[in-house]
Amino acid sequence: MKDHPRSVDEIAEDYRSRREALLRALTEDVDKFYSQCDPDRENLCLYGEPDGQWKVDLPEEEVPPELPEPVLGINFARDGMQRKDWIALIAVHSDAWLMAVAYYYGAKLDKEGRQKLFKQINGIPTVYETVTGKAKVVNGGKAAKKRKTTEPTAEREPKAQASATPLGIGRLLTDNDVNLDLRGRQAELFWPDDNLWYLIEIQNVNVRQKQAKIMYTDGSTEELDLEEIIRDGHMSLITQ
């Protein structure tokens, strides 16, 4: 059996993996998820696994269970609510479960460790915020080095939210997207230097010069050449 995560970074990574799995169920795989939540079945739960996979299953029979359990009976409300409202409700309960699992693992951390864990988790938009399109970036943190796609750059210093692959809830930015409607949109920006996709918010757009000011989740800002970004396929615009 794989050892449970013990350090702050290991617990935070477990949180991120489970979160990405739940997001996939509620966005990219939502039709499959919806069909599996048959109200005629017994009480069902939505699980996010540390390997990034999700499943709809019966609760554990073991009492008490090894880990905190997700909310029970998500399938019973499926046909009694608007689909988007039901998905939002599942997202809220999924966030509560993710925090329960993280702090189950983190119960043995000291005060500083728990604060560090919460800071890492709180820097990531919740499942609810992401699913409903209400995700906002978090201010604060150390200023980032400028991204220069035409020459090598040093390693990024801030701990901005990033993942090895896009969240799967967006599409690549195109020339047709470069207009004032981009302001306030959420996107993911690829950094070839560390092969990570960083969650950003587009704050302002210069349509004529095809430039944009963006902000990372650690509060650092940057000016981008959108022509280069589009040419290289380095931005995934999160769909609304």
mmCIF file of C-alpha atoms in Angstrom, residues 11-237:
data_model
loop_
_atom_site.group_PDB
_atom_site.id
_atom_site.type_symbol
_atom_site.label_atom_id
_atom_site.label_comp_id
_atom_site.label_asym_id
_atom_site.label_seq_id
_atom_site.Cartn_x
_atom_site.Cartn_y
_atom_site.Cartn_z
ATOM 1 C CA ILE A 11 -0.369 16.678 1.399
ATOM 2 C CA ALA A 12 -0.795 19.729 -0.844
ATOM 3 C CA GLU A 13 0.067 17.638 -3.912
ATOM 4 C CA ASP A 14 -2.471 14.995 -2.830
ATOM 5 C CA TYR A 15 -5.058 17.797 -2.510
ATOM 6 C CA ARG A 16 -4.255 19.136 -5.986
ATOM 7 C CA SER A 17 -4.470 15.678 -7.591
ATOM 8 C CA ARG A 18 -7.815 14.888 -5.975
ATOM 9 C CA ARG A 19 -9.101 18.366 -6.873
ATOM 10 C CA GLU A 20 -8.157 17.945 -10.542
ATOM 11 C CA ALA A 21 -9.962 14.585 -10.578
ATOM 12 C CA LEU A 22 -13.143 16.131 -9.150
ATOM 13 C CA LEU A 23 -12.937 19.045 -11.579
ATOM 14 C CA ARG A 24 -12.673 16.616 -14.472
ATOM 15 C CA ALA A 25 -15.816 14.802 -13.290
ATOM 16 C CA LEU A 26 -17.769 18.071 -13.017
ATOM 17 C CA THR A 27 -16.551 19.642 -16.284
ATOM 18 C CA GLU A 28 -14.836 17.580 -18.967
ATOM 19 C CA ASP A 29 -16.529 14.280 -17.995
ATOM 20 C CA VAL A 30 -19.762 15.801 -16.700
ATOM 21 C CA ASP A 31 -22.079 13.823 -19.011
ATOM 22 C CA LYS A 32 -20.479 10.564 -17.896
ATOM 23 C CA PHE A 33 -20.652 11.673 -14.257
ATOM 24 C CA TYR A 34 -24.303 12.680 -14.630
ATOM 25 C CA SER A 35 -25.274 9.316 -16.110
ATOM 26 C CA GLN A 36 -23.573 7.395 -13.294
ATOM 27 C CA CYS A 37 -25.547 9.262 -10.611
ATOM 28 C CA ASP A 38 -28.750 7.282 -11.139
ATOM 29 C CA PRO A 39 -31.323 8.290 -8.468
ATOM 30 C CA ASP A 40 -32.638 4.717 -8.446
ATOM 31 C CA ARG A 41 -29.342 3.388 -7.091
ATOM 32 C CA GLU A 42 -28.275 3.353 -3.446
ATOM 33 C CA ASN A 43 -26.460 6.239 -1.759
ATOM 34 C CA LEU A 44 -23.541 7.241 -3.978
ATOM 35 C CA CYS A 45 -20.438 9.361 -3.395
ATOM 36 C CA LEU A 46 -18.031 11.169 -5.732
ATOM 37 C CA TYR A 47 -14.392 10.333 -5.017
ATOM 38 C CA GLY A 48 -11.275 12.053 -6.330
ATOM 39 C CA GLU A 49 -8.245 9.782 -6.261
ATOM 40 C CA PRO A 50 -4.606 10.833 -5.722
ATOM 41 C CA ASP A 51 -3.749 9.474 -9.187
ATOM 42 C CA GLY A 52 -6.063 12.070 -10.761
ATOM 43 C CA GLN A 53 -8.940 9.680 -11.468
ATOM 44 C CA TRP A 54 -12.513 10.034 -10.219
ATOM 45 C CA LYS A 55 -15.223 7.508 -9.446
ATOM 46 C CA VAL A 56 -18.854 7.384 -8.359
ATOM 47 C CA ASP A 57 -19.245 4.605 -5.839
ATOM 48 C CA LEU A 58 -20.943 3.403 -2.678
ATOM 49 C CA PRO A 59 -19.421 4.590 0.610
ATOM 50 C CA GLU A 60 -16.807 2.463 2.337
ATOM 51 C CA GLU A 61 -18.263 -0.321 4.453
ATOM 52 C CA GLU A 62 -15.489 -0.016 7.008
ATOM 53 C CA VAL A 63 -16.519 1.943 10.128
ATOM 54 C CA PRO A 64 -14.815 4.225 10.819
ATOM 55 C CA PRO A 65 -13.432 4.596 7.282
ATOM 56 C CA GLU A 66 -9.715 5.001 6.636
ATOM 57 C CA LEU A 67 -10.305 8.545 5.321
ATOM 58 C CA PRO A 68 -13.146 11.045 5.710
ATOM 59 C CA GLU A 69 -15.958 10.128 3.346
ATOM 60 C CA PRO A 70 -17.481 12.420 0.678
ATOM 61 C CA VAL A 71 -21.080 13.546 1.094
ATOM 62 C CA LEU A 72 -23.515 10.660 0.789
ATOM 63 C CA GLY A 73 -26.425 10.355 -1.656
ATOM 64 C CA ILE A 74 -25.433 12.841 -4.364
ATOM 65 C CA ASN A 75 -27.544 10.881 -6.855
ATOM 66 C CA PHE A 76 -30.873 11.422 -5.066
ATOM 67 C CA ALA A 77 -31.026 15.157 -5.822
ATOM 68 C CA ARG A 78 -29.967 14.819 -9.455
ATOM 69 C CA ASP A 79 -33.418 14.970 -11.054
ATOM 70 C CA GLY A 80 -34.940 17.358 -8.512
ATOM 71 C CA MET A 81 -32.723 20.344 -9.363
ATOM 72 C CA GLN A 82 -31.519 22.302 -12.366
ATOM 73 C CA ARG A 83 -28.441 20.519 -13.695
ATOM 74 C CA LYS A 84 -26.092 23.491 -13.138
ATOM 75 C CA ASP A 85 -27.377 23.963 -9.577
ATOM 76 C CA TRP A 86 -26.874 20.273 -8.829
ATOM 77 C CA ILE A 87 -23.318 20.408 -10.196
ATOM 78 C CA ALA A 88 -22.619 23.507 -8.070
ATOM 79 C CA LEU A 89 -23.952 21.711 -4.978
ATOM 80 C CA ILE A 90 -21.694 18.711 -5.640
ATOM 81 C CA ALA A 91 -18.771 21.127 -6.097
ATOM 82 C CA VAL A 92 -19.357 22.701 -2.667
ATOM 83 C CA HIS A 93 -19.478 19.308 -0.978
ATOM 84 C CA SER A 94 -16.384 18.249 -2.929
ATOM 85 C CA ASP A 95 -14.472 21.244 -1.558
ATOM 86 C CA ALA A 96 -15.510 20.328 1.972
ATOM 87 C CA TRP A 97 -14.318 16.754 1.444
ATOM 88 C CA LEU A 98 -10.973 17.868 -0.029
ATOM 89 C CA MET A 99 -10.315 20.016 3.053
ATOM 90 C CA ALA A 100 -11.330 17.158 5.355
ATOM 91 C CA VAL A 101 -8.895 14.757 3.690
ATOM 92 C CA ALA A 102 -6.066 17.312 3.661
ATOM 93 C CA TYR A 103 -6.472 18.072 7.355
ATOM 94 C CA TYR A 104 -6.890 14.413 8.223
ATOM 95 C CA TYR A 105 -3.402 13.924 6.787
ATOM 96 C CA GLY A 106 -2.213 17.208 8.295
ATOM 97 C CA ALA A 107 -3.479 16.593 11.833
ATOM 98 C CA LYS A 108 0.032 15.663 13.007
ATOM 99 C CA LEU A 109 1.665 18.774 11.554
ATOM 100 C CA ASP A 110 2.745 21.534 13.915
ATOM 101 C CA LYS A 111 1.177 25.001 13.893
ATOM 102 C CA GLU A 112 3.584 26.352 11.275
ATOM 103 C CA GLY A 113 3.014 23.287 9.093
ATOM 104 C CA ARG A 114 -0.764 23.661 9.241
ATOM 105 C CA GLN A 115 -0.503 27.342 8.357
ATOM 106 C CA LYS A 116 1.757 26.527 5.418
ATOM 107 C CA LEU A 117 -0.634 23.814 4.243
ATOM 108 C CA PHE A 118 -3.628 26.142 4.417
ATOM 109 C CA LYS A 119 -1.729 28.850 2.529
ATOM 110 C CA GLN A 120 -0.905 26.424 -0.281
ATOM 111 C CA ILE A 121 -4.488 25.155 -0.472
ATOM 112 C CA ASN A 122 -6.011 28.617 -0.206
ATOM 113 C CA GLY A 123 -3.942 29.819 -3.155
ATOM 114 C CA ILE A 124 -5.901 27.480 -5.430
ATOM 115 C CA PRO A 125 -9.457 28.333 -6.568
ATOM 116 C CA THR A 126 -12.030 25.995 -5.056
ATOM 117 C CA VAL A 127 -13.843 23.409 -7.126
ATOM 118 C CA TYR A 128 -17.005 25.497 -6.696
ATOM 119 C CA GLU A 129 -15.311 28.708 -7.869
ATOM 120 C CA THR A 130 -13.867 26.971 -10.918
ATOM 121 C CA VAL A 131 -17.015 25.076 -11.909
ATOM 122 C CA THR A 132 -19.235 28.150 -11.588
ATOM 123 C CA GLY A 133 -16.735 30.506 -13.238
ATOM 124 C CA LYS A 134 -16.313 32.571 -10.066
ATOM 125 C CA ALA A 135 -12.622 31.784 -9.579
ATOM 126 C CA LYS A 136 -10.555 34.830 -8.659
ATOM 127 C CA VAL A 137 -6.810 35.086 -8.345
ATOM 128 C CA VAL A 138 -5.312 35.709 -4.909
ATOM 129 C CA ASN A 139 -3.159 38.789 -4.291
ATOM 130 C CA GLY A 140 0.120 38.789 -2.418
ATOM 131 C CA GLY A 141 3.405 37.013 -2.748
ATOM 132 C CA LYS A 142 6.742 37.758 -4.332
ATOM 133 C CA ALA A 143 7.056 39.435 -7.710
ATOM 134 C CA ALA A 144 7.708 37.043 -10.590
ATOM 135 C CA LYS A 145 10.551 37.241 -13.061
ATOM 136 C CA LYS A 146 9.425 38.435 -16.485
ATOM 137 C CA ARG A 147 8.533 35.784 -19.044
ATOM 138 C CA LYS A 148 10.574 36.257 -22.230
ATOM 139 C CA THR A 149 9.754 33.703 -24.880
ATOM 140 C CA THR A 150 12.592 34.844 -27.171
ATOM 141 C CA GLU A 151 15.454 34.082 -24.755
ATOM 142 C CA PRO A 152 16.144 31.805 -21.750
ATOM 143 C CA THR A 153 14.722 32.840 -18.376
ATOM 144 C CA ALA A 154 15.578 31.951 -14.824
ATOM 145 C CA GLU A 155 13.406 29.671 -12.730
ATOM 146 C CA ARG A 156 10.204 31.268 -11.396
ATOM 147 C CA GLU A 157 10.456 32.249 -7.735
ATOM 148 C CA PRO A 158 6.782 32.581 -6.632
ATOM 149 C CA LYS A 159 4.622 29.634 -5.705
ATOM 150 C CA ALA A 160 1.875 30.494 -8.169
ATOM 151 C CA GLN A 161 -0.712 27.799 -8.898
ATOM 152 C CA ALA A 162 0.537 25.537 -11.654
ATOM 153 C CA SER A 163 0.021 22.032 -13.009
ATOM 154 C CA ALA A 164 1.845 19.728 -15.393
ATOM 155 C CA THR A 165 -1.135 19.601 -17.758
ATOM 156 C CA PRO A 166 -4.009 22.034 -18.487
ATOM 157 C CA LEU A 167 -7.104 21.633 -16.311
ATOM 158 C CA GLY A 168 -9.076 20.426 -19.328
ATOM 159 C CA ILE A 169 -11.705 23.155 -19.077
ATOM 160 C CA GLY A 170 -10.362 25.513 -21.737
ATOM 161 C CA ARG A 171 -9.137 25.915 -25.311
ATOM 162 C CA LEU A 172 -6.083 27.425 -26.939
ATOM 163 C CA LEU A 173 -6.146 31.192 -27.440
ATOM 164 C CA THR A 174 -6.596 32.308 -31.070
ATOM 165 C CA ASP A 175 -6.221 35.596 -32.976
ATOM 166 C CA ASN A 176 -10.009 35.992 -32.959
ATOM 167 C CA ASP A 177 -9.973 36.064 -29.142
ATOM 168 C CA VAL A 178 -7.797 39.187 -28.956
ATOM 169 C CA ASN A 179 -10.393 41.812 -28.086
ATOM 170 C CA LEU A 180 -11.546 43.759 -25.044
ATOM 171 C CA ASP A 181 -13.734 40.845 -23.937
ATOM 172 C CA LEU A 182 -10.552 39.122 -22.735
ATOM 173 C CA ARG A 183 -10.363 41.483 -19.755
ATOM 174 C CA GLY A 184 -11.183 39.634 -16.544
ATOM 175 C CA ARG A 185 -10.976 36.196 -18.155
ATOM 176 C CA GLN A 186 -9.215 33.257 -16.497
ATOM 177 C CA ALA A 187 -6.628 31.314 -18.484
ATOM 178 C CA GLU A 188 -3.629 29.020 -18.132
ATOM 179 C CA LEU A 189 -0.199 30.141 -19.348
ATOM 180 C CA PHE A 190 2.467 27.603 -20.320
ATOM 181 C CA TRP A 191 6.051 28.184 -19.205
ATOM 182 C CA PRO A 192 8.437 26.133 -21.395
ATOM 183 C CA ASP A 193 11.238 26.696 -18.859
ATOM 184 C CA ASP A 194 9.597 24.463 -16.241
ATOM 185 C CA ASN A 195 6.919 22.716 -18.368
ATOM 186 C CA LEU A 196 4.063 23.957 -16.183
ATOM 187 C CA TRP A 197 0.720 25.622 -16.880
ATOM 188 C CA TYR A 198 0.127 28.632 -14.575
ATOM 189 C CA LEU A 199 -3.353 29.867 -13.699
ATOM 190 C CA ILE A 200 -3.675 33.564 -14.578
ATOM 191 C CA GLU A 201 -6.222 36.360 -14.913
ATOM 192 C CA ILE A 202 -6.081 38.682 -17.932
ATOM 193 C CA GLN A 203 -6.281 42.186 -16.480
ATOM 194 C CA ASN A 204 -5.971 44.378 -19.557
ATOM 195 C CA VAL A 205 -5.613 44.038 -23.340
ATOM 196 C CA ASN A 206 -4.038 46.275 -25.976
ATOM 197 C CA VAL A 207 -5.855 44.993 -29.039
ATOM 198 C CA ARG A 208 -3.883 47.064 -31.541
ATOM 199 C CA GLN A 209 -0.474 45.931 -30.293
ATOM 200 C CA LYS A 210 -1.715 42.458 -29.315
ATOM 201 C CA GLN A 211 -0.380 42.729 -25.785
ATOM 202 C CA ALA A 212 -1.954 41.807 -22.469
ATOM 203 C CA LYS A 213 -1.298 42.422 -18.797
ATOM 204 C CA ILE A 214 -1.852 39.277 -16.753
ATOM 205 C CA MET A 215 -1.708 38.395 -13.052
ATOM 206 C CA TYR A 216 -0.664 35.099 -11.483
ATOM 207 C CA THR A 217 -2.302 33.606 -8.388
ATOM 208 C CA ASP A 218 0.598 34.851 -6.248
ATOM 209 C CA GLY A 219 -0.233 38.449 -7.193
ATOM 210 C CA SER A 220 2.673 39.017 -9.586
ATOM 211 C CA THR A 221 1.876 40.678 -12.921
ATOM 212 C CA GLU A 222 3.394 40.571 -16.371
ATOM 213 C CA GLU A 223 3.046 41.973 -19.895
ATOM 214 C CA LEU A 224 2.657 39.383 -22.655
ATOM 215 C CA ASP A 225 3.151 39.464 -26.422
ATOM 216 C CA LEU A 226 -0.028 37.692 -27.499
ATOM 217 C CA GLU A 227 1.254 37.068 -31.034
ATOM 218 C CA GLU A 228 4.049 34.892 -29.636
ATOM 219 C CA ILE A 229 1.720 33.215 -27.137
ATOM 220 C CA ILE A 230 -0.792 32.313 -29.863
ATOM 221 C CA ARG A 231 1.918 31.214 -32.298
ATOM 222 C CA ASP A 232 3.461 28.865 -29.727
ATOM 223 C CA GLY A 233 0.119 27.604 -28.347
ATOM 224 C CA HIS A 234 1.076 28.682 -24.830
ATOM 225 C CA MET A 235 -2.273 29.918 -23.487
ATOM 226 C CA SER A 236 -5.424 27.941 -22.723
ATOM 227 C CA LEU A 237 -8.434 30.231 -22.301
#
